PDB file of C-alpha atoms in Angstrom:
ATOM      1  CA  UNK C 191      43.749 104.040 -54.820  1.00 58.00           C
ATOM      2  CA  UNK C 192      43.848 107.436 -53.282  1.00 82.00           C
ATOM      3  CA  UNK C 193      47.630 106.971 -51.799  1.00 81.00           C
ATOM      4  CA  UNK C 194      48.392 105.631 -55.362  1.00 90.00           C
ATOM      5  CA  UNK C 195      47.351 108.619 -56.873  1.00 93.00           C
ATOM      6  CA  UNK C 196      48.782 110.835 -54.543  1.00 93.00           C
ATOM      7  CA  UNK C 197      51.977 109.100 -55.116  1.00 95.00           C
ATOM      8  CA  UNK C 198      51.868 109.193 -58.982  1.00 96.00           C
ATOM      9  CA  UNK C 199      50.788 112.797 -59.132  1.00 96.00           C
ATOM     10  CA  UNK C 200      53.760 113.437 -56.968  1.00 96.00           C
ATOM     11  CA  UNK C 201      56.365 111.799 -59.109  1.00 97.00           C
ATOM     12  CA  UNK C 202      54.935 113.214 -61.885  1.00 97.00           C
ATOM     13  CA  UNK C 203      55.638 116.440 -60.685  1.00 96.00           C
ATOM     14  CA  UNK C 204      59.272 115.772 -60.115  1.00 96.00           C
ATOM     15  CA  UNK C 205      60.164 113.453 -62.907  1.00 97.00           C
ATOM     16  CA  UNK C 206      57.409 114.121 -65.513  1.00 96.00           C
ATOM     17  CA  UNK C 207      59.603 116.062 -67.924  1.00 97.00           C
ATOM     18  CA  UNK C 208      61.809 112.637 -68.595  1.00 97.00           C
ATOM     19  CA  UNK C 209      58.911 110.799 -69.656  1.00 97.00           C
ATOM     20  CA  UNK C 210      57.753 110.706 -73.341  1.00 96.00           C
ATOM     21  CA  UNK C 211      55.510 113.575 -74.110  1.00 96.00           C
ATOM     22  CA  UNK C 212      52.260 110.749 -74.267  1.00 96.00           C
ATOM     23  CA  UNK C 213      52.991 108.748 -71.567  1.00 97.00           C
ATOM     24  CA  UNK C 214      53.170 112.549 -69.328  1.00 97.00           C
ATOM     25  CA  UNK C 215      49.796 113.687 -71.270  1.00 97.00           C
ATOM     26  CA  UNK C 216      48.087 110.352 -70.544  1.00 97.00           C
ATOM     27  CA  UNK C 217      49.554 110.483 -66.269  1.00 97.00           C
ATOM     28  CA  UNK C 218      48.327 113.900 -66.267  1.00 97.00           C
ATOM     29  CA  UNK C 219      44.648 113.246 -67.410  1.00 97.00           C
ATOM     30  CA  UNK C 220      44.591 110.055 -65.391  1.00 97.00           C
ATOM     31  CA  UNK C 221      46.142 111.025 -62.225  1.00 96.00           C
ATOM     32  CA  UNK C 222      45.833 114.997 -61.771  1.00 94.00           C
ATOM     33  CA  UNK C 223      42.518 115.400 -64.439  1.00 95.00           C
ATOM     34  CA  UNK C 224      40.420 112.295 -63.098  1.00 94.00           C
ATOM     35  CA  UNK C 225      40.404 111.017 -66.804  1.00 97.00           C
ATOM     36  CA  UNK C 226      38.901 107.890 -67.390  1.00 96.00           C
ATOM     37  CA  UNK C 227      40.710 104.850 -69.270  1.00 97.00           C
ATOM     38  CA  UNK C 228      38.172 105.412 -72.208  1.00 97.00           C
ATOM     39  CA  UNK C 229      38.362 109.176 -71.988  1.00 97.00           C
ATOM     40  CA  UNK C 230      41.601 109.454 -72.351  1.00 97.00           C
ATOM     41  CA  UNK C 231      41.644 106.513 -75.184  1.00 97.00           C
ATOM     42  CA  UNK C 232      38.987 108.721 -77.049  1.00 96.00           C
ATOM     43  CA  UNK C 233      40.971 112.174 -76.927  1.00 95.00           C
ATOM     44  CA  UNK C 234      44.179 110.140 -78.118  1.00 88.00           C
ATOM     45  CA  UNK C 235      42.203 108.096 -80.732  1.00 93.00           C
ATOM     46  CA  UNK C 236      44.049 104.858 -79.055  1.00 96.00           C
ATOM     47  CA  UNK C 237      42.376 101.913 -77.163  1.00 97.00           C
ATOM     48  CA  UNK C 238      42.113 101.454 -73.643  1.00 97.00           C
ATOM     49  CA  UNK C 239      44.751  98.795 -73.361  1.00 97.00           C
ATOM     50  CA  UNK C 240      46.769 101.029 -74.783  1.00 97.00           C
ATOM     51  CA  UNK C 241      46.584 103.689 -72.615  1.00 97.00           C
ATOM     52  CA  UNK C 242      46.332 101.355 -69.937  1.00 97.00           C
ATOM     53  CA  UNK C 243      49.943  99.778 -71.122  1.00 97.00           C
ATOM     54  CA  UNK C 244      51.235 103.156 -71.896  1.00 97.00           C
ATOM     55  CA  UNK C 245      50.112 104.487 -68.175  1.00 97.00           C
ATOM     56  CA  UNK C 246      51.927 101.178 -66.843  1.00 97.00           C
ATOM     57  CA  UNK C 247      55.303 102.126 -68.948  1.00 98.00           C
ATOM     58  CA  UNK C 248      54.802 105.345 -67.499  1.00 98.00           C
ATOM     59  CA  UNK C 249      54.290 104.259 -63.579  1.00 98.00           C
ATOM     60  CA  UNK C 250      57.421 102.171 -64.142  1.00 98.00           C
ATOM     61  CA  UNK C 251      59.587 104.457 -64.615  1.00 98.00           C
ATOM     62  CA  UNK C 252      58.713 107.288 -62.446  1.00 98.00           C
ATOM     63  CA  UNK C 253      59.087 104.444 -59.710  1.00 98.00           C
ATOM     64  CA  UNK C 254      62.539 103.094 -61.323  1.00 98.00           C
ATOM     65  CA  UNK C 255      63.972 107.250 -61.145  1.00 98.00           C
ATOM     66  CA  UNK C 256      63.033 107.316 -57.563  1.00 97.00           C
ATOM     67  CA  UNK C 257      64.428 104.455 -56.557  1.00 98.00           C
ATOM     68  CA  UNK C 258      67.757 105.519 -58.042  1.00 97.00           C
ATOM     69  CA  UNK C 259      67.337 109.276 -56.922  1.00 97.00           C
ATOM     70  CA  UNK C 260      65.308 109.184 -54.106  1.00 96.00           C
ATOM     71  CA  UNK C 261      64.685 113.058 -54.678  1.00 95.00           C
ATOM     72  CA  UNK C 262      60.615 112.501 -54.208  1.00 95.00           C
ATOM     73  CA  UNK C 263      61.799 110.801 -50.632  1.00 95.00           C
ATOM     74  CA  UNK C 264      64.559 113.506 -49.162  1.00 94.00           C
ATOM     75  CA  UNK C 265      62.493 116.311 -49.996  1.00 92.00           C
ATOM     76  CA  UNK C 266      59.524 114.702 -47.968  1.00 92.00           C
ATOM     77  CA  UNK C 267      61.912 114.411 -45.201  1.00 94.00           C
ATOM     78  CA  UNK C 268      63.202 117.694 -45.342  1.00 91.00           C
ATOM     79  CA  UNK C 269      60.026 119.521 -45.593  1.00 89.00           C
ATOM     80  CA  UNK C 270      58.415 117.294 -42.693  1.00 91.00           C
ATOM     81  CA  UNK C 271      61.700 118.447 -40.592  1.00 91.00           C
ATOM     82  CA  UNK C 272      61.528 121.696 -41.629  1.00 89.00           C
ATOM     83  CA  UNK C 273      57.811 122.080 -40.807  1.00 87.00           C
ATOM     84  CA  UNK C 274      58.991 120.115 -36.824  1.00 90.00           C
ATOM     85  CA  UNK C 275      61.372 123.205 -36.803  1.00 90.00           C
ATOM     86  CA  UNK C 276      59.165 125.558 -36.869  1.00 88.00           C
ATOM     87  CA  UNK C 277      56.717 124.529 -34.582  1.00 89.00           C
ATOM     88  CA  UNK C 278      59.215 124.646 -32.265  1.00 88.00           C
ATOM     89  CA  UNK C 279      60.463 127.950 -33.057  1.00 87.00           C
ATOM     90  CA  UNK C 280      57.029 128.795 -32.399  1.00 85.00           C
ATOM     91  CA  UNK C 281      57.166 127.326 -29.188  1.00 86.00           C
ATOM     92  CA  UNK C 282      60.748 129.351 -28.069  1.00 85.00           C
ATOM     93  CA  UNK C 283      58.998 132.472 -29.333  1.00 82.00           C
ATOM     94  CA  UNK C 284      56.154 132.236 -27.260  1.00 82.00           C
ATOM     95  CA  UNK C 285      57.772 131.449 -24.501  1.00 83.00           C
ATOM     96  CA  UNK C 286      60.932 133.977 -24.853  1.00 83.00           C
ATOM     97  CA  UNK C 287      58.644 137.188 -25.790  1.00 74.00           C
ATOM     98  CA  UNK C 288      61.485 138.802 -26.733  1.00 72.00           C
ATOM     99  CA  UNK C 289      60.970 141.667 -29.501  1.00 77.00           C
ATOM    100  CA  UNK C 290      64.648 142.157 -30.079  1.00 79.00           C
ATOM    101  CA  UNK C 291      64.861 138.139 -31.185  1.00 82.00           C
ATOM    102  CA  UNK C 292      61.582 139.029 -33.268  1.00 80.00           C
ATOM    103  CA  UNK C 293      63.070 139.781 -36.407  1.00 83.00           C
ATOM    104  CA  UNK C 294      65.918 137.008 -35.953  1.00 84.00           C
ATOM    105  CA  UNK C 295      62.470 134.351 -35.640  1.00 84.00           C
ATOM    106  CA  UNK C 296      60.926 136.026 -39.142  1.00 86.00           C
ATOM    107  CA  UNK C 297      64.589 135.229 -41.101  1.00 87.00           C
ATOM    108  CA  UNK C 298      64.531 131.597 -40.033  1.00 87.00           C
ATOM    109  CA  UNK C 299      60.751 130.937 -40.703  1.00 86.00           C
ATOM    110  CA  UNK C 300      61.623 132.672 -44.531  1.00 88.00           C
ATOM    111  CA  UNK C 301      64.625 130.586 -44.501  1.00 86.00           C
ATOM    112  CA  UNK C 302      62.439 127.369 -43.244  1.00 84.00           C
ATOM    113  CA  UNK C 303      59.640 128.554 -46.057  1.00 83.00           C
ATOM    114  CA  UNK C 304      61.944 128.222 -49.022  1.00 83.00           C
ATOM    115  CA  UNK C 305      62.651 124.543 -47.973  1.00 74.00           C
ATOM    116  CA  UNK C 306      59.050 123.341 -48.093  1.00 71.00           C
TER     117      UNK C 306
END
């Protein structure tokens, strides 16, 4: 359940704002708020199977927009390259010393930082 959520919570970040304004409330205080079925059926004065079918809707098609976009997937590979990059720029650093390349290390681990 934990991956699932982890997953969800993700694609809701990236493709929340193309969901219906419910279906994003209801994903938010069932994924990110820990929300129960019945909670969240109680705030929106709607049963649980309906939450349960809107959440479904919902999980749908975050999954359909990254299948077709595959944003969610090339960002996770860019940030886990980015973050191999720097460890070994750490690595060169260490082992170079150098306090003239110093500053030319900080510029790349910004430039590295805006990517993840």
């Amino acid at each position: 359940m934990e991956k699932r959520t982890v997953e969800m919570t993700l694609l809701l970040d990236f493709y929340g704002e193309l969901l219906t304004e419910k279906q994003r409330e209801y994903m938010e205080l069932y994924y990110s708020e820990d929300f129960s079925l019945a909670e969240i059926a109680g705030l929106g004065g709607v049963t649980r199977q309906g939450v349960r079918d809107a959440l479904q809707r919902a999980e749908a098609a975050l999954l359909e927009i990254e299948a077709k976009t595959g944003l969610l997937q090339r960002f996770s590979e860019v940030s886990k390259t980015a973050g191999e990059i720097q460890k070994t720029l750490r690595i060169i650093e260490t082992r170079t010393g150098a306090k003239e390349t110093a500053p030319l290390f900080q510029e790349i681990y910004q430039s590295l930082d805006t990517l993840i």
